[in-house]
Coordinates of C-alpha atoms in Angstrom, one line a residue:
Chain A
M1 CA 28.3 -7.0 6.6
E2 CA 28.7 -6.8 2.8
I3 CA 26.0 -8.2 0.5
R4 CA 27.8 -8.8 -2.7
T5 CA 25.7 -9.2 -5.8
I6 CA 27.5 -11.3 -8.5
L7 CA 26.2 -11.5 -12.0
V8 CA 27.6 -14.5 -13.9
E9 CA 28.1 -13.8 -17.6
P10 CA 25.2 -11.3 -18.1
K11 CA 24.6 -11.0 -21.8
N12 CA 22.5 -7.8 -21.9
E13 CA 24.0 -4.5 -20.8
E14 CA 20.6 -3.0 -20.0
N15 CA 20.1 -5.7 -17.5
I16 CA 23.5 -4.8 -15.9
G17 CA 22.4 -1.2 -15.7
A18 CA 19.0 -2.2 -14.2
V19 CA 20.7 -4.3 -11.6
A20 CA 22.9 -1.4 -10.6
R21 CA 19.8 0.8 -10.1
V22 CA 18.2 -1.9 -7.9
L23 CA 21.3 -2.2 -5.8
K24 CA 21.4 1.6 -5.2
N25 CA 17.6 1.6 -4.5
F26 CA 18.1 -0.9 -1.7
G27 CA 21.4 0.5 -0.4
C28 CA 23.5 -2.6 -1.4
S29 CA 26.2 -1.3 -3.7
T30 CA 28.7 -4.1 -4.2
L31 CA 28.5 -5.4 -7.7
Y32 CA 30.7 -8.1 -9.2
L33 CA 30.5 -9.0 -12.9
V34 CA 31.9 -12.4 -14.1
N35 CA 32.8 -12.1 -17.8
P36 CA 30.0 -9.6 -18.6
A37 CA 28.9 -8.3 -22.0
D38 CA 30.5 -5.1 -23.1
M39 CA 28.8 -2.1 -21.6
G40 CA 28.1 1.2 -23.2
D41 CA 25.5 4.0 -23.2
K42 CA 22.6 1.7 -22.7
A43 CA 23.8 0.3 -19.4
V44 CA 24.5 3.8 -18.2
S45 CA 21.2 5.1 -19.3
V46 CA 19.2 2.3 -17.5
A47 CA 21.4 2.6 -14.4
S48 CA 20.2 6.2 -14.2
H49 CA 21.4 7.7 -10.9
A50 CA 23.2 4.5 -10.0
Y51 CA 26.0 5.2 -12.4
D52 CA 28.5 5.1 -9.5
V53 CA 27.5 1.5 -8.8
L54 CA 28.3 0.6 -12.4
R55 CA 31.6 2.5 -12.3
T56 CA 32.8 0.9 -9.1
S57 CA 31.7 -2.6 -10.1
E58 CA 34.4 -5.3 -10.1
I59 CA 34.9 -7.2 -13.4
V60 CA 36.4 -10.6 -12.8
G61 CA 37.2 -13.7 -14.9
S62 CA 35.8 -16.4 -12.7
I63 CA 33.2 -17.2 -9.9
E64 CA 36.1 -18.2 -7.6
E65 CA 37.5 -14.7 -7.8
A66 CA 34.1 -13.1 -7.3
I67 CA 33.3 -15.1 -4.1
E68 CA 36.7 -14.5 -2.4
N69 CA 36.4 -13.9 1.4
S70 CA 32.7 -14.8 1.5
V71 CA 31.3 -16.4 4.6
I72 CA 28.4 -17.8 2.6
V73 CA 27.7 -18.3 -1.1
V74 CA 24.1 -18.2 -2.3
G75 CA 23.0 -19.5 -5.7
T76 CA 19.7 -18.4 -7.2
T77 CA 17.6 -20.4 -9.6
S78 CA 14.2 -20.4 -11.1
K79 CA 14.0 -24.1 -11.2
H80 CA 13.8 -25.7 -7.8
G81 CA 14.4 -29.3 -7.1
I82 CA 11.4 -31.7 -7.0
S83 CA 13.0 -34.9 -5.7
V84 CA 14.5 -34.8 -2.3
N85 CA 16.8 -37.3 -3.7
K86 CA 18.7 -34.7 -5.7
H87 CA 20.7 -32.4 -3.5
L88 CA 21.6 -30.0 -6.1
R89 CA 18.6 -27.8 -5.7
V90 CA 17.0 -29.4 -2.6
P91 CA 16.3 -28.1 -0.1
F92 CA 16.0 -24.6 -1.5
F93 CA 15.4 -21.5 0.4
S94 CA 12.8 -18.8 -0.2
P95 CA 14.1 -15.2 -0.3
Q96 CA 12.5 -14.8 3.1
Q97 CA 14.3 -17.8 4.6
L98 CA 17.5 -16.4 3.1
K99 CA 16.9 -13.2 5.0
E100 CA 16.6 -15.1 8.3
K101 CA 19.8 -16.9 7.5
V102 CA 21.7 -13.7 6.6
K103 CA 20.3 -12.0 9.7
R104 CA 21.7 -14.8 11.9
I105 CA 25.1 -14.5 10.2
G106 CA 25.1 -10.8 10.9
E107 CA 24.3 -11.4 14.5
D108 CA 27.2 -13.8 15.1
K109 CA 30.0 -11.4 15.6
G110 CA 33.3 -12.8 14.4
K111 CA 36.2 -12.9 16.8
D112 CA 38.2 -10.5 14.8
N113 CA 35.2 -8.4 14.0
S114 CA 36.1 -8.5 10.3
S115 CA 33.5 -7.6 7.7
K116 CA 31.4 -10.6 6.6
V117 CA 30.7 -11.1 2.9
V118 CA 27.5 -12.7 1.8
S119 CA 27.8 -13.5 -1.9
I120 CA 24.7 -14.0 -4.0
L121 CA 25.1 -15.4 -7.5
F122 CA 22.7 -14.6 -10.3
G123 CA 23.0 -16.7 -13.5
R124 CA 22.8 -15.9 -17.3
E125 CA 19.5 -14.5 -18.6
D126 CA 18.7 -17.5 -20.7
T127 CA 20.3 -20.5 -19.0
G128 CA 20.9 -19.4 -15.4
L129 CA 23.6 -20.9 -13.3
R130 CA 25.1 -24.2 -14.5
N131 CA 24.8 -27.3 -12.3
E132 CA 28.6 -27.3 -11.5
E133 CA 28.3 -23.6 -10.5
L134 CA 25.4 -24.3 -8.2
K135 CA 27.5 -27.0 -6.6
H136 CA 29.8 -24.2 -5.3
C137 CA 27.0 -22.6 -3.4
D138 CA 26.3 -23.1 0.2
I139 CA 22.6 -22.6 -0.3
V140 CA 20.2 -22.3 -3.2
V141 CA 17.5 -19.7 -3.3
C142 CA 14.4 -19.9 -5.5
I143 CA 11.9 -17.1 -5.8
P144 CA 8.4 -18.7 -5.7
T145 CA 6.9 -18.1 -9.2
S146 CA 4.1 -19.4 -11.3
P147 CA 4.8 -22.8 -12.9
E148 CA 3.3 -21.4 -16.1
Y149 CA 6.1 -18.9 -16.4
P150 CA 8.8 -19.3 -13.7
V151 CA 11.7 -17.5 -15.3
M152 CA 12.1 -13.9 -14.2
N153 CA 14.0 -11.2 -15.8
L154 CA 17.5 -10.9 -14.2
S155 CA 17.0 -7.5 -12.7
H156 CA 13.6 -8.4 -11.3
A157 CA 15.0 -11.4 -9.6
V158 CA 17.8 -9.2 -8.1
A159 CA 15.1 -6.6 -7.0
V160 CA 13.1 -9.3 -5.1
V161 CA 16.1 -10.7 -3.3
M162 CA 17.5 -7.2 -2.5
Y163 CA 14.1 -6.1 -1.3
E164 CA 14.0 -9.0 1.2
L165 CA 17.6 -8.5 2.3
S166 CA 17.3 -4.7 2.7
G167 CA 18.0 -3.8 6.3
V168 CA 19.6 -7.1 7.4
D169 CA 23.1 -5.7 7.0
G170 CA 22.4 -3.1 9.6
R171 CA 21.8 -0.2 7.2
G172 CA 18.2 -0.1 8.4
D173 CA 14.9 -1.6 7.6
L174 CA 11.6 0.2 7.1
G175 CA 11.3 1.0 10.8
S176 CA 14.7 2.5 11.3
M177 CA 14.5 4.2 7.9
S178 CA 11.4 6.0 9.0
R179 CA 13.2 7.0 12.1
T180 CA 16.1 8.4 10.1
R181 CA 13.7 10.4 8.0
G182 CA 12.2 11.9 11.1
M183 CA 8.9 10.2 11.0
R184 CA 7.2 9.7 14.3
L185 CA 3.8 8.1 14.1
R186 CA 2.2 8.1 17.5
L187 CA -0.6 5.7 17.7
A188 CA -3.4 6.7 20.1
H189 CA -3.4 5.2 23.5
V190 CA -6.4 3.2 24.7
E191 CA -7.3 6.1 27.1
D192 CA -7.5 8.6 24.2
K193 CA -9.6 6.2 22.2
E194 CA -12.0 5.6 25.2
R195 CA -12.5 9.4 25.4
L196 CA -13.4 9.4 21.8
F197 CA -16.0 6.6 22.3
V198 CA -17.5 8.4 25.3
H199 CA -17.6 11.6 23.2
L200 CA -19.4 9.6 20.4
E201 CA -22.0 8.4 23.0
T202 CA -22.8 12.0 24.1
F203 CA -23.0 13.0 20.4
F204 CA -25.5 10.2 19.8
D205 CA -27.6 11.7 22.7
E206 CA -27.4 15.1 21.1
I207 CA -28.5 14.0 17.7
G208 CA -31.2 11.9 19.2
Y209 CA -29.9 8.6 17.8
K210 CA -32.5 5.8 18.3
D211 CA -32.0 3.8 21.5
H212 CA -32.5 0.4 20.0
K213 CA -29.8 1.0 17.4
R214 CA -27.4 2.8 19.7
E215 CA -25.3 0.0 21.2
K216 CA -24.9 -1.8 17.9
T217 CA -23.8 1.4 16.0
L218 CA -21.4 2.4 18.8
L219 CA -19.9 -1.1 18.6
M220 CA -19.6 -0.8 14.8
L221 CA -17.7 2.5 15.2
R222 CA -15.4 0.9 17.7
R223 CA -14.7 -1.8 15.3
I224 CA -14.1 0.5 12.3
L225 CA -11.9 2.8 14.3
G226 CA -10.1 -0.1 15.9
R227 CA -9.3 -1.6 12.6
A228 CA -7.9 1.7 11.3
E229 CA -5.4 2.0 14.2
L230 CA -5.8 5.7 14.8
T231 CA -3.0 8.0 15.6
E232 CA -3.2 10.5 18.4
R233 CA -3.7 13.4 16.0
E234 CA -6.5 11.5 14.2
V235 CA -8.3 11.0 17.5
Q236 CA -8.0 14.7 18.2
T237 CA -9.3 15.7 14.8
L238 CA -12.2 13.3 15.0
R239 CA -13.2 14.8 18.4
G240 CA -12.8 18.3 16.8
I241 CA -15.4 17.4 14.1
L242 CA -17.8 16.1 16.8
R243 CA -17.4 19.4 18.8
K244 CA -18.0 21.4 15.7
A245 CA -21.2 19.6 15.0
E246 CA -22.3 19.8 18.6
W247 CA -21.7 23.5 18.6
K248 CA -23.8 23.9 15.5
I249 CA -26.7 21.9 17.0
G250 CA -26.3 23.8 20.3
K251 CA -26.3 27.1 18.6
F252 CA -29.7 26.6 16.9
H253 CA -30.9 25.1 20.2
R254 CA -29.8 28.1 22.1
G255 CA -31.2 30.4 19.4
A256 CA -34.6 28.5 19.5
R257 CA -34.7 28.7 23.3
R258 CA -33.9 32.4 23.3
E259 CA -36.7 33.1 20.7
R260 CA -39.2 30.9 22.6
K261 CA -38.3 32.9 25.8
G262 CA -38.9 36.2 24.2
T263 CA -42.2 35.4 22.6
R264 CA -44.6 32.5 22.2
N265 CA -44.4 30.2 19.3
P266 CA -47.2 31.4 17.0
D267 CA -48.1 27.8 16.1
Chain B
M1 CA -9.9 -12.5 -5.7
E2 CA -8.5 -10.4 -8.5
I3 CA -5.3 -8.4 -8.0
R4 CA -5.5 -5.7 -10.6
T5 CA -2.3 -3.9 -11.6
I6 CA -3.0 -0.5 -13.0
L7 CA -0.3 1.5 -14.7
V8 CA -1.1 5.2 -14.8
E9 CA 0.2 6.8 -18.0
P10 CA 3.3 4.6 -18.5
K11 CA 5.6 6.4 -20.9
N12 CA 7.9 3.6 -21.8
E13 CA 6.6 0.6 -23.8
E14 CA 9.5 -1.6 -22.5
N15 CA 8.4 -1.0 -19.0
I16 CA 4.9 -2.1 -19.9
G17 CA 6.3 -5.3 -21.4
A18 CA 8.4 -5.9 -18.4
V19 CA 5.4 -5.4 -16.1
A20 CA 3.4 -8.0 -18.1
R21 CA 6.3 -10.5 -17.6
V22 CA 6.3 -9.8 -13.8
L23 CA 2.6 -10.4 -13.6
K24 CA 2.8 -13.7 -15.4
N25 CA 5.8 -14.7 -13.3
F26 CA 3.7 -14.2 -10.2
G27 CA 0.5 -15.6 -11.6
C28 CA -1.4 -12.2 -11.4
S29 CA -2.5 -11.5 -14.9
T30 CA -5.0 -8.6 -14.8
L31 CA -3.3 -5.5 -16.3
Y32 CA -5.1 -2.2 -16.8
L33 CA -3.3 0.7 -18.6
V34 CA -4.5 4.3 -18.2
N35 CA -3.5 6.3 -21.3
P36 CA -0.4 4.3 -22.0
A37 CA 2.4 5.0 -24.5
D38 CA 1.9 3.4 -27.9
M39 CA 3.1 -0.2 -27.8
G40 CA 5.0 -2.0 -30.5
D41 CA 7.7 -4.6 -31.0
K42 CA 9.7 -3.5 -28.0
A43 CA 6.9 -4.1 -25.5
V44 CA 6.3 -7.5 -27.0
S45 CA 9.9 -8.5 -26.9
V46 CA 10.4 -7.5 -23.3
A47 CA 7.2 -9.2 -22.3
S48 CA 8.6 -12.4 -23.8
H49 CA 6.3 -15.4 -22.9
A50 CA 3.9 -13.0 -21.2
Y51 CA 2.6 -11.7 -24.6
D52 CA -0.9 -12.9 -23.6
V53 CA -0.9 -10.6 -20.6
L54 CA -0.2 -7.6 -22.9
R55 CA -2.8 -8.7 -25.5
T56 CA -5.5 -9.0 -22.9
S57 CA -4.7 -5.8 -21.0
E58 CA -7.5 -3.3 -20.7
I59 CA -6.7 0.2 -22.0
V60 CA -8.8 2.9 -20.3
G61 CA -9.0 6.6 -20.3
S62 CA -9.2 7.3 -16.6
I63 CA -8.3 6.0 -13.2
E64 CA -12.0 5.9 -12.4
E65 CA -12.6 3.4 -15.1
A66 CA -9.7 1.3 -14.1
I67 CA -10.7 1.0 -10.4
E68 CA -14.3 0.1 -11.1
N69 CA -15.7 -2.6 -8.8
S70 CA -12.7 -2.5 -6.5
V71 CA -13.1 -3.2 -2.8
I72 CA -9.8 -1.5 -2.1
V73 CA -7.6 0.9 -4.1
V74 CA -3.9 1.0 -3.3
G75 CA -1.6 3.8 -4.4
T76 CA 2.1 3.2 -4.6
T77 CA 4.7 5.9 -4.0
S78 CA 8.5 6.1 -3.5
K79 CA 8.0 9.2 -1.3
H80 CA 6.4 8.4 2.0
G81 CA 5.0 11.1 4.3
I82 CA 7.1 12.5 7.0
S83 CA 4.7 14.6 9.1
V84 CA 1.8 13.0 10.8
N85 CA 0.1 16.3 10.0
K86 CA -0.1 15.4 6.3
H87 CA -2.6 12.6 5.6
L88 CA -1.8 12.2 2.0
R89 CA 1.0 9.8 2.5
V90 CA 0.7 9.0 6.2
P91 CA 0.5 6.4 7.5
F92 CA 2.0 4.4 4.7
F93 CA 2.0 0.6 4.4
S94 CA 5.0 -1.6 3.6
P95 CA 4.4 -4.2 0.9
Q96 CA 4.3 -6.8 3.7
Q97 CA 1.6 -4.9 5.6
L98 CA -0.3 -4.7 2.3
K99 CA 0.0 -8.5 2.0
E100 CA -1.6 -8.9 5.5
K101 CA -4.4 -6.6 4.6
V102 CA -5.1 -8.3 1.2
K103 CA -5.0 -11.7 2.9
R104 CA -7.7 -10.5 5.4
I105 CA -9.9 -9.2 2.6
G106 CA -9.5 -12.6 0.8
E107 CA -10.6 -14.5 3.9
D108 CA -13.8 -12.6 4.2
K109 CA -16.0 -14.4 1.7
G110 CA -18.8 -12.3 0.4
K111 CA -22.4 -13.7 0.5
D112 CA -22.7 -13.8 -3.2
N113 CA -19.2 -15.2 -3.6
S114 CA -18.5 -12.4 -6.0
S115 CA -15.0 -11.8 -7.0
K116 CA -13.2 -9.1 -5.0
V117 CA -11.0 -6.7 -6.9
V118 CA -7.9 -5.2 -5.2
S119 CA -6.6 -2.4 -7.4
I120 CA -3.0 -1.3 -7.2
L121 CA -2.0 1.9 -8.9
F122 CA 1.6 2.5 -10.1
G123 CA 2.4 6.0 -11.3
R124 CA 4.4 7.5 -14.2
E125 CA 8.1 6.6 -14.5
D126 CA 9.3 10.1 -13.8
T127 CA 6.7 11.8 -11.6
G128 CA 4.7 8.9 -10.1
L129 CA 1.1 9.4 -9.0
R130 CA -0.1 12.9 -8.6
N131 CA -1.4 14.1 -5.2
E132 CA -4.9 14.2 -6.7
E133 CA -4.6 10.6 -7.7
L134 CA -3.2 9.5 -4.4
K135 CA -6.2 11.0 -2.7
H136 CA -8.4 8.5 -4.4
C137 CA -6.6 5.6 -2.8
D138 CA -7.7 3.9 0.4
I139 CA -4.2 3.1 1.4
V140 CA -0.7 4.1 0.3
V141 CA 2.1 1.6 0.0
C142 CA 5.8 2.6 0.0
I143 CA 8.6 0.2 -0.8
P144 CA 11.3 0.8 1.8
T145 CA 14.3 2.1 -0.3
S146 CA 17.5 3.9 0.4
P147 CA 17.0 7.7 0.9
E148 CA 20.0 8.1 -1.4
Y149 CA 18.1 6.8 -4.4
P150 CA 14.5 5.9 -3.5
V151 CA 13.0 5.9 -6.9
M152 CA 12.7 2.4 -8.4
N153 CA 12.2 1.5 -12.0
L154 CA 8.4 0.9 -12.6
S155 CA 8.7 -2.8 -13.3
H156 CA 10.9 -3.4 -10.4
A157 CA 8.4 -1.8 -8.1
V158 CA 5.7 -4.0 -9.6
A159 CA 7.9 -7.1 -9.1
V160 CA 8.4 -6.4 -5.4
V161 CA 4.7 -5.8 -4.7
M162 CA 3.6 -8.8 -6.8
Y163 CA 6.3 -11.0 -5.1
E164 CA 4.8 -10.0 -1.7
L165 CA 1.2 -10.6 -2.9
S166 CA 1.9 -13.9 -4.7
G167 CA -0.4 -16.6 -3.2
V168 CA -2.7 -14.3 -1.3
D169 CA -5.4 -14.6 -4.0
G170 CA -5.6 -18.3 -3.4
R171 CA -3.8 -19.4 -6.6
G172 CA -0.5 -20.1 -4.9
D173 CA 1.0 -21.7 -1.8
L174 CA -1.4 -20.0 0.5
G175 CA -4.2 -22.2 -0.7
S176 CA -5.2 -23.1 2.9
M177 CA -6.1 -19.5 3.3
S178 CA -9.3 -20.3 1.3
R179 CA -10.6 -22.0 4.4
T180 CA -13.2 -19.5 5.5
R181 CA -13.6 -18.3 9.0
G182 CA -17.3 -18.6 8.6
M183 CA -17.6 -14.9 8.3
R184 CA -19.8 -13.3 5.7
L185 CA -18.7 -9.8 5.0
R186 CA -19.5 -7.7 2.0
L187 CA -16.9 -5.1 1.5
A188 CA -18.1 -1.8 0.2
H189 CA -17.3 -1.0 -3.4
V190 CA -15.5 2.2 -4.4
E191 CA -18.7 3.8 -5.6
D192 CA -20.4 3.4 -2.2
K193 CA -17.4 4.8 -0.4
E194 CA -17.2 7.8 -2.8
R195 CA -20.9 8.6 -1.9
L196 CA -19.9 8.5 1.7
F197 CA -17.0 10.9 1.2
V198 CA -19.3 13.3 -0.8
H199 CA -21.8 13.1 2.1
L200 CA -19.0 13.9 4.6
E201 CA -18.2 17.0 2.5
T202 CA -21.7 18.3 2.6
F203 CA -21.8 17.5 6.3
F204 CA -18.7 19.7 6.8
D205 CA -20.6 22.5 5.0
E206 CA -23.5 22.1 7.3
I207 CA -21.5 22.2 10.5
G208 CA -19.5 25.1 9.1
Y209 CA -16.1 23.3 9.3
K210 CA -13.3 25.7 8.8
D211 CA -12.2 26.0 5.1
H212 CA -8.5 25.9 5.7
K213 CA -8.8 22.6 7.6
R214 CA -11.4 21.0 5.4
E215 CA -9.3 19.3 2.7
K216 CA -6.8 18.0 5.2
T217 CA -9.5 16.6 7.5
L218 CA -11.4 15.0 4.6
L219 CA -8.3 13.3 3.5
M220 CA -7.6 12.1 7.0
L221 CA -11.1 10.6 7.1
R222 CA -10.5 8.9 3.7
R223 CA -7.3 7.4 5.1
I224 CA -8.9 6.2 8.3
L225 CA -11.9 4.7 6.6
G226 CA -9.7 3.3 3.9
R227 CA -7.5 1.5 6.4
A228 CA -10.6 0.1 8.1
E229 CA -11.9 -1.7 4.9
L230 CA -15.5 -0.8 5.4
T231 CA -18.3 -3.2 4.6
E232 CA -21.4 -2.2 2.7
R233 CA -23.5 -2.1 5.9
E234 CA -20.9 0.0 7.7
V235 CA -21.0 2.6 4.9
Q236 CA -24.8 2.7 5.2
T237 CA -24.8 3.1 8.9
L238 CA -22.1 5.8 8.8
R239 CA -24.3 7.7 6.3
G240 CA -27.3 7.1 8.6
I241 CA -25.4 8.8 11.5
L242 CA -24.6 11.8 9.2
R243 CA -28.3 12.1 8.1
K244 CA -29.4 12.0 11.7
A245 CA -27.1 14.8 12.7
E246 CA -28.0 16.8 9.6
W247 CA -31.7 16.4 10.4
K248 CA -31.1 17.6 14.0
I249 CA -29.2 20.7 12.7
G250 CA -31.8 21.2 10.1
K251 CA -34.7 20.9 12.6
F252 CA -33.4 23.6 14.9
H253 CA -32.6 25.6 11.8
R254 CA -36.1 25.2 10.5
G255 CA -37.5 25.9 14.0
A256 CA -35.5 29.1 14.4
R257 CA -36.5 30.2 10.9
R258 CA -40.2 29.5 11.7
E259 CA -40.0 31.4 14.9
R260 CA -38.3 34.3 13.3
K261 CA -41.0 34.4 10.6
G262 CA -43.8 34.4 13.1
T263 CA -42.6 37.2 15.2
R264 CA -39.7 39.5 15.5
N265 CA -36.8 38.6 17.7
P266 CA -37.3 40.8 20.8
D267 CA -33.5 41.2 21.3

């Protein structure tokens, strides 16, 4: 699947550079620009390591050209509809709902297995997409913002939408990304955790923890460690700390016993 | 609940302005700046209608000042941990997981109904948060980005996190969240938790925990207890357990010393 970001008449070259960077951050690199501002050093500087996204962007003269071959066209707006009577901006989708929709599109394999293009239009910095441009769109997405100041900077809006969509095109979400980076977090199994709790009980014996507080405190530890979702290694290390403390207590104990054995306590 | 955005040594005044705008877009207006760059017209121009957020931002000289009164301190990073052996960045949270955590904190109304501060640290544009700074954090959040270009622009990162968190503080669409579960939990403040960590360090001294494993294990404990969101009472009880164990070690120690003093060890 191709997620195609289309900026409609962006006026500020820094914003174009910032959008290029966002796209590379989220692994979505198709950028179309409809009648953009001239771009120079500033766009390149803001794009930083995403210069290639800028360089390979498609500059076109109309939205029709930009959305060619799309299976769905998404319009974004900061103003959502209020009246259900006006269909232009109602019903609007949240970025999360867009994600669900795009996911389903990705799952429906086409007969010819051809690549599916999802086009997402972002409007001008000041006036957004015009009503007749929004009419072209299959769905309208609105990022939930504060009524006090709903209008987001262009590249921030792209960042939020691309963040939500990252992974839906099969390039990997957080989970699979961790896998590709070789991360393997192994959460402790219930049996390991039980052994830790039994160990804590014997530790309480050894430090002479008061009987009437015992049950309550053990339960508290269970709750704390339960909330923390311990990994296998963390359980091991926690038990290591207990063993170390027990050994220290035992050493003095053994030492004291040995000394008592050799000679009477002068007191 | 107060969501406090803390920028640590931001170098670029336009980024500060852009963050102010993001905060106002998402209705989260508390901004702390730790040793920021000088701000002038550019910051104001980029902030646009969020000039008030800039004007009321708190400029402080250290992270410690910025995180005062927080119930939880969140560090953000573009580099997440790979090895489970390194506790500094492992396990990391996604912004979505952070949202769930913050939601839960919001649901636990404190007895005194005092405002709960969730502090979120964002590092320098070029080098992010230092390892030393990340160690202060209860949890680490990493926005899932492409391994090809993982480093986001500062204000984009803030936009993604604030987008996820919008509403969790009860100002937005999650208003129904304010219905309490009838639970009265007072989460421990950062100062209480620091005292616990200092106590753990001295405990490690007393049990003779191996130097080369010390830092790593202390950091692991910080992460575990950070994830668990300790209450005031839990911190007290944990310190009580430590004191009890220390007393036991000290008692045998004192006993052994006394016996040695009274008569020579026959061995």
